[in-house]
XYZ file of N, CA and C in Angstrom:
759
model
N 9.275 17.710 301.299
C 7.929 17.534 300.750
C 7.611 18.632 299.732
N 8.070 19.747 300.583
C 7.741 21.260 299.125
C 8.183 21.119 298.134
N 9.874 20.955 298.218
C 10.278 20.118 296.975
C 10.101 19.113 296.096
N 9.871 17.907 296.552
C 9.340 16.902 295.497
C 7.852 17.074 294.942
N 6.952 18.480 295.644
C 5.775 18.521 295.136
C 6.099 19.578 293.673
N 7.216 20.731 293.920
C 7.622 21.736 292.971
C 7.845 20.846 291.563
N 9.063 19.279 292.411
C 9.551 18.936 291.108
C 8.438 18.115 290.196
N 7.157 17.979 290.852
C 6.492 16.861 289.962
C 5.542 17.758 289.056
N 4.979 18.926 289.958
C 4.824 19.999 288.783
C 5.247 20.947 288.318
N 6.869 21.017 288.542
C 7.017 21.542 287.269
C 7.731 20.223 285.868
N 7.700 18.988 286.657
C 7.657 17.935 285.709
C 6.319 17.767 284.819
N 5.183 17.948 285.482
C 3.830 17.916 284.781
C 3.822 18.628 283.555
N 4.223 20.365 283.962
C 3.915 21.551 282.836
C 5.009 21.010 281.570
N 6.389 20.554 281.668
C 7.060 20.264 280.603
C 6.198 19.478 280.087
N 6.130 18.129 280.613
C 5.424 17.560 279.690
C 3.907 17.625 278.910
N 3.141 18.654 279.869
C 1.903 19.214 279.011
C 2.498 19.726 277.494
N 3.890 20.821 277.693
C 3.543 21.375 276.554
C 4.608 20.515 275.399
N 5.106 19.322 275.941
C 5.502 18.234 274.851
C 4.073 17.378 274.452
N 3.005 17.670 275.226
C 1.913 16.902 274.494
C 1.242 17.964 273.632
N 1.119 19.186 273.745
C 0.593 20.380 272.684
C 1.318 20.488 271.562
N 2.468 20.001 271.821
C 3.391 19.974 270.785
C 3.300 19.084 269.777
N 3.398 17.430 270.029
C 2.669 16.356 269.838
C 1.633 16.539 268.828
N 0.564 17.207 269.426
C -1.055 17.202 268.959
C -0.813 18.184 267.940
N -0.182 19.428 268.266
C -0.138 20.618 266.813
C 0.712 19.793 265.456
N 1.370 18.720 265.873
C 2.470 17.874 264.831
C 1.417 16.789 264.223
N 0.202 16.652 264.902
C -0.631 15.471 264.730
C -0.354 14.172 264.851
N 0.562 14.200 266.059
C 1.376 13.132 266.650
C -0.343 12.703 267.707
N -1.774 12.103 267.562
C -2.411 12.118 268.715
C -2.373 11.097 269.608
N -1.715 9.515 268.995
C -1.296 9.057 269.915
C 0.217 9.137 270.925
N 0.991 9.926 270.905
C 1.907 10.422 271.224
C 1.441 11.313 272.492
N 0.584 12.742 272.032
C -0.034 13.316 272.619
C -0.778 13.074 273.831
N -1.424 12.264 273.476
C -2.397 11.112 274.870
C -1.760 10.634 275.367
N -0.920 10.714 274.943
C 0.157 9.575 276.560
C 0.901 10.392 276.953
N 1.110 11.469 276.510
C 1.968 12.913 277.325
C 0.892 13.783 278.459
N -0.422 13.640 277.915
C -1.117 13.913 278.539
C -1.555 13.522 279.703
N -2.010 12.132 279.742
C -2.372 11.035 280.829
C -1.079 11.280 281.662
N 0.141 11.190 281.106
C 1.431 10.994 282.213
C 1.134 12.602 282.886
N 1.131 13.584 281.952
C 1.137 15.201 282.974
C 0.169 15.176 284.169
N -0.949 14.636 283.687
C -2.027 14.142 284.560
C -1.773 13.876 285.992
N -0.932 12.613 285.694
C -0.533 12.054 287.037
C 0.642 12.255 287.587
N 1.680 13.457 286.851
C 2.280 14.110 287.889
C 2.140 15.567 288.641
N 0.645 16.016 287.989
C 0.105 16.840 288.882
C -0.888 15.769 289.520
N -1.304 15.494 289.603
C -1.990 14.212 291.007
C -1.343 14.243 291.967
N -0.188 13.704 291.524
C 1.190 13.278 292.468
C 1.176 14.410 293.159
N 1.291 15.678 292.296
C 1.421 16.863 293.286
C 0.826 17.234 294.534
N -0.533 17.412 293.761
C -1.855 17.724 294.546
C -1.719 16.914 295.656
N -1.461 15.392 295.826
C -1.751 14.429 296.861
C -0.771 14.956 298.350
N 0.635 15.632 297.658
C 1.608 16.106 298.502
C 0.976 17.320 299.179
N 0.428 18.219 298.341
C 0.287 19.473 298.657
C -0.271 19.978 300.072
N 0.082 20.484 300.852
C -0.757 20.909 302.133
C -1.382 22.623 301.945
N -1.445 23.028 300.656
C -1.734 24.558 300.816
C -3.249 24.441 300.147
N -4.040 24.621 300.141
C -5.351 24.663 299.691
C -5.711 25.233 298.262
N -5.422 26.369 298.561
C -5.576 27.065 296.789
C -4.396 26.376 296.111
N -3.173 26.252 296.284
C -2.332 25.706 295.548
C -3.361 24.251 294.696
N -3.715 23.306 296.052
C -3.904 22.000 295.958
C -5.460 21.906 294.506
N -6.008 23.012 294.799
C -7.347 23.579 293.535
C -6.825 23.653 292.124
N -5.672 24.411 292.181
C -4.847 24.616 291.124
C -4.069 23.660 290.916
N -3.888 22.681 291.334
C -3.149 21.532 290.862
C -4.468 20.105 290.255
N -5.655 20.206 291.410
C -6.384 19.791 290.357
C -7.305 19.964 289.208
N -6.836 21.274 289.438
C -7.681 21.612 287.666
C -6.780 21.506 286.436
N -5.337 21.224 286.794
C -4.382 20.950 285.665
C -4.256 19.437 285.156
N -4.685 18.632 286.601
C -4.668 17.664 286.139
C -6.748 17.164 285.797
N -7.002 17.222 285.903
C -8.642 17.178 285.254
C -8.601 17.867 283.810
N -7.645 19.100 283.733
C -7.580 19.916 282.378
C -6.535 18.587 281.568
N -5.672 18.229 282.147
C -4.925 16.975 281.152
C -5.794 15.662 280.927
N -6.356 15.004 281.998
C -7.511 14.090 281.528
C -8.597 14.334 280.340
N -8.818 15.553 280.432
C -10.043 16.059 279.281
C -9.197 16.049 277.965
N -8.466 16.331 278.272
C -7.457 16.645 276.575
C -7.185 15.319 275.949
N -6.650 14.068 277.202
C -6.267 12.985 276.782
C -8.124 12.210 275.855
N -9.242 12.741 276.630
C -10.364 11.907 276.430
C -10.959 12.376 275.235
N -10.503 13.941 274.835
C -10.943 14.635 273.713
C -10.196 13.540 272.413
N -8.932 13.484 272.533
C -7.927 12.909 271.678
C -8.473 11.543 271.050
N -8.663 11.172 272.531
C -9.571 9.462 272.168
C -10.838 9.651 270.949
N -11.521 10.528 271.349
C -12.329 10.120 271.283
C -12.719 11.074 269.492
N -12.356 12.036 269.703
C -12.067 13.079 268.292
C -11.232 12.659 267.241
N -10.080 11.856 267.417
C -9.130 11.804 266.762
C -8.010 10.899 266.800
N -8.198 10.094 267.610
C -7.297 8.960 267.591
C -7.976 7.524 266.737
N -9.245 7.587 266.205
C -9.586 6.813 265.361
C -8.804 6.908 263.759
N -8.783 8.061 263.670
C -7.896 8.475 262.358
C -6.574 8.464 262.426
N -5.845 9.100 263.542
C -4.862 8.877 263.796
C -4.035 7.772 263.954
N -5.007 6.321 264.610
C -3.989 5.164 264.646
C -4.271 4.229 263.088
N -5.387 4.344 262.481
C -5.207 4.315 261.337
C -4.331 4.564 260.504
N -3.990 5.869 260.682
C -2.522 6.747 259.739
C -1.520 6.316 260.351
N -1.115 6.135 261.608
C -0.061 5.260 261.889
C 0.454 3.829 261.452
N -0.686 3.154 261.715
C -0.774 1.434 260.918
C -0.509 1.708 259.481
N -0.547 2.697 258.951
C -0.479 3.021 257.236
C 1.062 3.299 257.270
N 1.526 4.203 258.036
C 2.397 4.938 258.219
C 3.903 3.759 258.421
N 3.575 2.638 259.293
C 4.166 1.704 259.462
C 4.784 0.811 258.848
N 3.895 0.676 257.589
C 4.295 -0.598 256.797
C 5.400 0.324 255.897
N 6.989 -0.407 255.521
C 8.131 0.059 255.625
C 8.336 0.796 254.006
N 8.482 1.744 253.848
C 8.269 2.623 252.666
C 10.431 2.292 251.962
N 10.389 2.279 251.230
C 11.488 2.410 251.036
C 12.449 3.584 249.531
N 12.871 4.024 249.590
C 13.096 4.926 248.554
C 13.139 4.387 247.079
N 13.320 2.830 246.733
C 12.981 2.225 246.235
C 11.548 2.467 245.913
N 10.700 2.069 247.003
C 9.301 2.504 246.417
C 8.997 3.646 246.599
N 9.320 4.723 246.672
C 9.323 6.439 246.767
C 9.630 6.354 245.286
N 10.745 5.868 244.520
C 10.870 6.105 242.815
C 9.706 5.723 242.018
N 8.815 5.125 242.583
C 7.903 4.814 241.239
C 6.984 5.894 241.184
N 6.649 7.069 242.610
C 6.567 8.248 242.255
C 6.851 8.547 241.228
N 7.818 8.965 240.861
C 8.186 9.653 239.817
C 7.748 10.344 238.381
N 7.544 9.560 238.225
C 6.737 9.357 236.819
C 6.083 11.048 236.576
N 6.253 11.283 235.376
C 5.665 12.949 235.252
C 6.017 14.194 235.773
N 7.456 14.129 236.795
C 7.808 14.721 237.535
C 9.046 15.700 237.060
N 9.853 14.943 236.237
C 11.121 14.914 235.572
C 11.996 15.400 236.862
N 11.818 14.546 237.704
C 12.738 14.640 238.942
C 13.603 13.045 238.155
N 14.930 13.353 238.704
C 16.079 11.856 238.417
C 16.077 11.468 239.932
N 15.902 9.794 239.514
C 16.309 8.768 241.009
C 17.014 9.336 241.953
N 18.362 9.468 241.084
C 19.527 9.791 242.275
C 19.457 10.867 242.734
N 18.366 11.800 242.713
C 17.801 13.403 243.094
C 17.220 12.767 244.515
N 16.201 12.475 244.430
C 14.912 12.270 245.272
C 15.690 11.246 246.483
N 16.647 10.099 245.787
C 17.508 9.088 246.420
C 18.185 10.515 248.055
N 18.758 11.327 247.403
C 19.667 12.027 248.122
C 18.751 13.224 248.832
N 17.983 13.463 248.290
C 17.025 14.607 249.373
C 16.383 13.794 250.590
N 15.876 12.698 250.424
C 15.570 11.490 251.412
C 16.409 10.920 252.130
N 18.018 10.905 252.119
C 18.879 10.609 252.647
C 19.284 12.110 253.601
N 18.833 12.920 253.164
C 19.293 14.276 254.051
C 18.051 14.186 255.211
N 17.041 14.617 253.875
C 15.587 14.316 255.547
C 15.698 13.477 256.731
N 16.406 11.624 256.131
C 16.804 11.193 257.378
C 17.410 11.484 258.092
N 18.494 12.239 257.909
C 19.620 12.723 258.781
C 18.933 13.767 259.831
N 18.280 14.683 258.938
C 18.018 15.932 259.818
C 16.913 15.297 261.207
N 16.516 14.429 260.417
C 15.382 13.561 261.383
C 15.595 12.931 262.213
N 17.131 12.420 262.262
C 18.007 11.521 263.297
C 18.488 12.311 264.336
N 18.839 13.630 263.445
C 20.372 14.393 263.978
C 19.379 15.632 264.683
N 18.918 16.297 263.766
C 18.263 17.403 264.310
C 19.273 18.770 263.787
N 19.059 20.091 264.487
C 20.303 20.866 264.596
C 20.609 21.196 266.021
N 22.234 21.043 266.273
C 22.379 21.618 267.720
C 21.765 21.722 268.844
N 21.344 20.225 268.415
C 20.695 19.022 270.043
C 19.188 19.689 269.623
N 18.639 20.241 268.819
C 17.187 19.962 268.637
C 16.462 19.533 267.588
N 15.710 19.027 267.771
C 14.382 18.434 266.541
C 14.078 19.316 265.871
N 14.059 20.002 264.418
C 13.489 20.234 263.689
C 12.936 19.768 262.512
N 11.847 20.599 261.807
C 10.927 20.130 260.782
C 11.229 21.400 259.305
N 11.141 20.653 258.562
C 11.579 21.125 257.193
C 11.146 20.478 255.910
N 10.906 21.340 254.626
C 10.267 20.435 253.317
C 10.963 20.754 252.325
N 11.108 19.848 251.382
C 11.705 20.109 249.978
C 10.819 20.018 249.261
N 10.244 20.939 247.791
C 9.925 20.702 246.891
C 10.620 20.953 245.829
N 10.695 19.324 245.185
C 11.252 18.666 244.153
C 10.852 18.756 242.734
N 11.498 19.462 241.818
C 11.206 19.500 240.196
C 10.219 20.731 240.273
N 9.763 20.775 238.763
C 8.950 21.618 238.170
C 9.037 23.109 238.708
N 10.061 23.461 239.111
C 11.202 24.691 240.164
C 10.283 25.615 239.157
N 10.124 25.744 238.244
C 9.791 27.284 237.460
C 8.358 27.342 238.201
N 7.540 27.103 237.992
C 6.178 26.793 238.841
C 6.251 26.657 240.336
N 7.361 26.168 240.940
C 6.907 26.356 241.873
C 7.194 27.401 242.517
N 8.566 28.369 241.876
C 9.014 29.556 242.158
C 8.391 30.838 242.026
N 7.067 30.393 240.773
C 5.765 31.485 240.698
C 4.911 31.407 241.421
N 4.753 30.036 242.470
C 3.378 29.727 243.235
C 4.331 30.273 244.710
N 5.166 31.092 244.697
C 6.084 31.133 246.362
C 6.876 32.253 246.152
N 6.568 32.499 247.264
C 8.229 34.217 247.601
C 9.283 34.049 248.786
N 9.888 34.782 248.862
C 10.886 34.764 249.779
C 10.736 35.261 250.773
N 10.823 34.167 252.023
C 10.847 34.572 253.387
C 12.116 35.500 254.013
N 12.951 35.017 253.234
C 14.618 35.634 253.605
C 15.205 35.652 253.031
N 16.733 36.160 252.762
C 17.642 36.335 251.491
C 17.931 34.650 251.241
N 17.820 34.262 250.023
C 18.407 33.385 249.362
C 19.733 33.166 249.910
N 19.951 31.991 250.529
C 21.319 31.755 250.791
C 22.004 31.176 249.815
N 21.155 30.598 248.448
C 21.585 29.841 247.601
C 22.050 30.335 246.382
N 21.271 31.875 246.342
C 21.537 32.841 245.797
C 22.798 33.225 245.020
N 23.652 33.045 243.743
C 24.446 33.615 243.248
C 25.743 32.541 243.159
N 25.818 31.332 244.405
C 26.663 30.650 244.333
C 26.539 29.531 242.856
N 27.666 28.903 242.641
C 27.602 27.815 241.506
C 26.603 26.389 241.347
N 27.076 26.206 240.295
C 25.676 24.756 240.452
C 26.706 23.810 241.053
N 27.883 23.718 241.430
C 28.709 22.259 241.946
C 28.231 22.719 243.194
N 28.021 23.690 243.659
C 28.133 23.509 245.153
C 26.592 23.909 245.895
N 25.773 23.538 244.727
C 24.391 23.786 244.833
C 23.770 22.199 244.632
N 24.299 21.545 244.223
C 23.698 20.077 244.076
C 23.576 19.318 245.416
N 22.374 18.669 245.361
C 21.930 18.026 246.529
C 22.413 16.681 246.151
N 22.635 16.248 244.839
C 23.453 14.504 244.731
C 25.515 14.614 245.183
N 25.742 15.500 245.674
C 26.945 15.710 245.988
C 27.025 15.985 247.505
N 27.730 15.117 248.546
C 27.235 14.627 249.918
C 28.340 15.815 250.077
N 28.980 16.588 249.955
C 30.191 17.863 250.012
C 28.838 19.166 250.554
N 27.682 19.026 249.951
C 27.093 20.256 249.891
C 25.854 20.010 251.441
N 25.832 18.846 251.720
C 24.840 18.141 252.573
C 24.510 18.881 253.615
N 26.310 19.652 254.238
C 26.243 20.364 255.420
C 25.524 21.413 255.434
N 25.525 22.015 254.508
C 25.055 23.878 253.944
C 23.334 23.276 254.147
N 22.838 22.287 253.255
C 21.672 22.318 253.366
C 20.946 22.064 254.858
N 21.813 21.375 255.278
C 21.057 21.155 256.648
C 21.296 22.256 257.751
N 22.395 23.057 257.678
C 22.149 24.358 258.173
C 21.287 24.911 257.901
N 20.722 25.305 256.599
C 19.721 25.993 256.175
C 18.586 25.471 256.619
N 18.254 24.176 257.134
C 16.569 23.822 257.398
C 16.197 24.081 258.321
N 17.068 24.808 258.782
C 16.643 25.685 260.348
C 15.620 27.329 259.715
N 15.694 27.637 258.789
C 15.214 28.604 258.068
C 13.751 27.913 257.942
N 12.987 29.260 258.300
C 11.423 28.880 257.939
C 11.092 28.972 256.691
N 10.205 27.860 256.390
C 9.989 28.194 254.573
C 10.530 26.742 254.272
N 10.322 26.503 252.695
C 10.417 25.379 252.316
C 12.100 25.409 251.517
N 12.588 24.271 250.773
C 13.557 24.560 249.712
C 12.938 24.082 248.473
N 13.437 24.440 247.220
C 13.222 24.419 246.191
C 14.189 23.749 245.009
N 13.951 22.520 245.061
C 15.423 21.774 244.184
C 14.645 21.287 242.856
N 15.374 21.886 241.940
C 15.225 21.342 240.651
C 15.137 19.824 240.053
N 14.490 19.525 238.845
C 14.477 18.227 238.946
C 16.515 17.437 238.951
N 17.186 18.236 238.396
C 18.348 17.735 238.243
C 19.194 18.045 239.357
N 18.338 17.976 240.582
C 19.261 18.035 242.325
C 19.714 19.101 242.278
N 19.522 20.796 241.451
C 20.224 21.606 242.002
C 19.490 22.707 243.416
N 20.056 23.271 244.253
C 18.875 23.677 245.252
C 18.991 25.082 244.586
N 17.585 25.426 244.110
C 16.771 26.657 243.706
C 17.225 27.473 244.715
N 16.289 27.327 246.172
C 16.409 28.335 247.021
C 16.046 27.547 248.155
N 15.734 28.478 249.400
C 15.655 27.540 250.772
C 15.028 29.147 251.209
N 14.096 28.878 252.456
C 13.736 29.996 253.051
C 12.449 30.347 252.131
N 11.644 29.597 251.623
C 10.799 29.999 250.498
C 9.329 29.410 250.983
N 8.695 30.960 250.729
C 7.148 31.216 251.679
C 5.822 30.014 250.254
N 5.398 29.172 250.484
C 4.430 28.950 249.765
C 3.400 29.620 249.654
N 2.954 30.126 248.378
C 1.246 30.992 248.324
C -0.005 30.342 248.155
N 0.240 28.858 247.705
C -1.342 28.596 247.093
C -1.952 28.160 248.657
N -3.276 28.118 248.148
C -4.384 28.600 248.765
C -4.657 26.915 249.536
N -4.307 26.518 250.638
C -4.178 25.690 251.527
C -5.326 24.775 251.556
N -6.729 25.525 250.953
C -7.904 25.111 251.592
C -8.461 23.521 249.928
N -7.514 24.415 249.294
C -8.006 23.317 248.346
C -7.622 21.426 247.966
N -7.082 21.754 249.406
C -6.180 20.100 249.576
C -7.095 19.342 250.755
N -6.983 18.373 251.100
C -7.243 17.527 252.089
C -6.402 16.700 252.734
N -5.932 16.527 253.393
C -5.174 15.716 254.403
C -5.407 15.373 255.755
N -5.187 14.087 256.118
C -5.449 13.876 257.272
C -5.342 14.661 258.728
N -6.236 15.074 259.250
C -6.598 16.002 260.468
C -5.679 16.223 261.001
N -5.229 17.432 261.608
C -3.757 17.450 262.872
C -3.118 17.803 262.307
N -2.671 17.582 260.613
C -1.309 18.325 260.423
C -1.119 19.164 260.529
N 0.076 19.905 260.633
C 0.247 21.251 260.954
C 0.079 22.361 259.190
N 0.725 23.798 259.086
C 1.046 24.481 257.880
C 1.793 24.220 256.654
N 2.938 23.070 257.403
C 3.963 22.927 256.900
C 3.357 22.058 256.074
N 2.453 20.762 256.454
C 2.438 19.767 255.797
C 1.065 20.331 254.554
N 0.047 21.001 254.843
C -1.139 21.274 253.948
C -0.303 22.218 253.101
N 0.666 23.229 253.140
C 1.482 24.088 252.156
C 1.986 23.027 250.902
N 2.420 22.445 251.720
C 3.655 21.048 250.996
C 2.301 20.541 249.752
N 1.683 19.986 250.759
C 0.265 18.957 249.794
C -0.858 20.036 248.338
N -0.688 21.162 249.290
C -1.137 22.407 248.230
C -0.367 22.762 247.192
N 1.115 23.000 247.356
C 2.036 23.216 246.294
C 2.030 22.545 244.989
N 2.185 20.406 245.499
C 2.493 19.679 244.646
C 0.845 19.114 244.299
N -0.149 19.636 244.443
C -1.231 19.801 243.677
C -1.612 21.035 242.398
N -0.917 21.506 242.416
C -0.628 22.546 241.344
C 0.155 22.376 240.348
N 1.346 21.892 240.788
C 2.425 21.685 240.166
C 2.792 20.141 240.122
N 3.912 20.035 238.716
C 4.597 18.278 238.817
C 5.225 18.293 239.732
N 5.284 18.867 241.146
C 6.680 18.569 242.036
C 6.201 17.442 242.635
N 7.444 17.136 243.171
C 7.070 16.226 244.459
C 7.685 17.156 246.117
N 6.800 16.692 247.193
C 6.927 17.008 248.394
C 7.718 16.136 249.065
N 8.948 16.307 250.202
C 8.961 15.549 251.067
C 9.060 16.292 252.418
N 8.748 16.331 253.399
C 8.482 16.700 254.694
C 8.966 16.019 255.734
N 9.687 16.683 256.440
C 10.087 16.306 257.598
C 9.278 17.039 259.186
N 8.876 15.565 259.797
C 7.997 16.270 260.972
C 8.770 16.786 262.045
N 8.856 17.763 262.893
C 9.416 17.938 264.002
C 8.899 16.923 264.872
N 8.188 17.094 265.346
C 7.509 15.870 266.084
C 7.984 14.353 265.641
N 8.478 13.702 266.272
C 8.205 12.121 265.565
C 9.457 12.254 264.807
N 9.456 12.781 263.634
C 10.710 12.565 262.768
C 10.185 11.957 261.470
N 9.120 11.755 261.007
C 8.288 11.150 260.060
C 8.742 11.979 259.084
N 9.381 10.859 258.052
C 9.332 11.812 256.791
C 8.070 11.254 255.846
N 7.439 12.420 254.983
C 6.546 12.037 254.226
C 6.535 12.573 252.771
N 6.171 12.222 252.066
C 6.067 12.147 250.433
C 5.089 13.013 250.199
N 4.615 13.912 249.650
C 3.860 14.218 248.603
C 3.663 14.214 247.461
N 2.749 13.946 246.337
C 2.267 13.935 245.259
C 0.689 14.412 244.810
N 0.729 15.015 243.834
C -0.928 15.571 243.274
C -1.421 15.583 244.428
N -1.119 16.338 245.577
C -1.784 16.877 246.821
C -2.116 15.664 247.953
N -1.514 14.733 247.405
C -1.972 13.704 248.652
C -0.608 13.306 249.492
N -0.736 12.351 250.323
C 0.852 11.757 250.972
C 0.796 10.613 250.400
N 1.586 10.115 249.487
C 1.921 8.762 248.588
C 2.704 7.762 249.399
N 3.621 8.515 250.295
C 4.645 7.208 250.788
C 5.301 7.940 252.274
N 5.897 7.578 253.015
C 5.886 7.938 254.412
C 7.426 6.907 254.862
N 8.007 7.471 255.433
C 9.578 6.819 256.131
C 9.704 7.039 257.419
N 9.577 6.295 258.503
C 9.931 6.639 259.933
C 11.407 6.294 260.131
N 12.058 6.484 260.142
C 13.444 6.613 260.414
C 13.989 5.825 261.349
């Protein structure tokens, strides 16, 4: 009995903090159902429990997960399943090119940075989910609007083995998106840099509620500049587009 009460909460707490996780990604229907489930495997607990203070402390975790799930409802899942139903209808890189325009990014650039995002979005690194952004073209600008989080790994090597349209170089980049910070690829697919801190001023963009730094940096950048954004969510795996500070086009993988 002690045991199957240990395993359901400490089954509960994982999944609380896969629903905080969720909600900081602006995953909120995701979130609410990580929540409701933590809920009811501290219930489960509590119902086992024969110790008293334990059994207090098991229901205030689960009353603390009900409130979170009802906050979600009720704060933010109106917007949220909205952006999902948007999010849904099937984006294709095909229609990611008509972006383009003003960018002096080339097809087969944007074609192949979107083919990596999927990957990293499928694959992850070394059995985990991570999240990572490219900004695409207008590299001189965007290299004045950003500094360096860490040494340039891209730093000093050649342009053959710096091109993102050459599937030889694919591996290096996706090692690198484990590095905090964005990358920086020229309009002609070469990668600028990786590990690169964005500066502009976050507040002058708008985007839908929940996103995290990564994504208002991204939407702030390519409002300044001709780049284009693409973003990869940790959460979910959502890749998304940016343009003139908004999200233009969106790929679930």
């Amino acid at each position: 009995m002690i045991l199957w009460r240990n395993v359901l909460s400490d089954e509960g707490r994982k999944i609380a903090k896969r629903a905080e996780k969720a909600e900081d990604a602006g995953d909120y229907v995701q979130a609410r159902e990580l929540y409701l489930e933590a809920s009811a495997k501290f219930r489960g607990a509590a119902d086992i429990s024969e110790d008293f203070r334990e059994l207090g402390i098991l229901r205030t975790f689960e009353n603390n997960m009900k409130i979170n799930a009802q906050r979600l409802e009720k704060d933010c899942m109106p917007q949220a399943l909205q952006l999902k139903k948007k999010e849904t209808e099937d984006t294709s890189s095909d229609d990611v090119a008509l972006h383009l325009k003003g960018t002096g990014v080339r097809e087969q650039v944007i074609e192949a940075v979107l083919k990596i995002a999927i990957e990293i979005s499928g694959e992850g690194r070394e059995g985990h989910a991570i999240g990572t952004a490219f900004i695409v073209g207008d590299e001189a600008n965007v290299m004045l609007k950003s500094r360096q989080l860490v040494l340039n790994p891209f730093e000093g090597h050649s342009k053959d083995k710096r091109l993102v349209t050459e599937p030889e170089n694919w591996g290096n980049i996706k090692e690198f998106a484990q590095l905090d910070g964005v990358f920086v690829i020229a309009g002609d697919g070469t990668v600028e840099a990786a590990g690169r801190y964005i500066t502009v001023d976050t507040g002058m963009v708008k985007i839908p509620r929940g996103f995290g730094t990564r994504h208002s940096s991204v939407a702030a950048i390519t409002s300044v500049t001709h780049a284009l954004g693409v973003v990869v969510s940790q959460s979910g795996g959502v890749i998304r587009i940016f343009k003139d500070g908004k999200i233009v086009a969106s790929i679930k993988p």
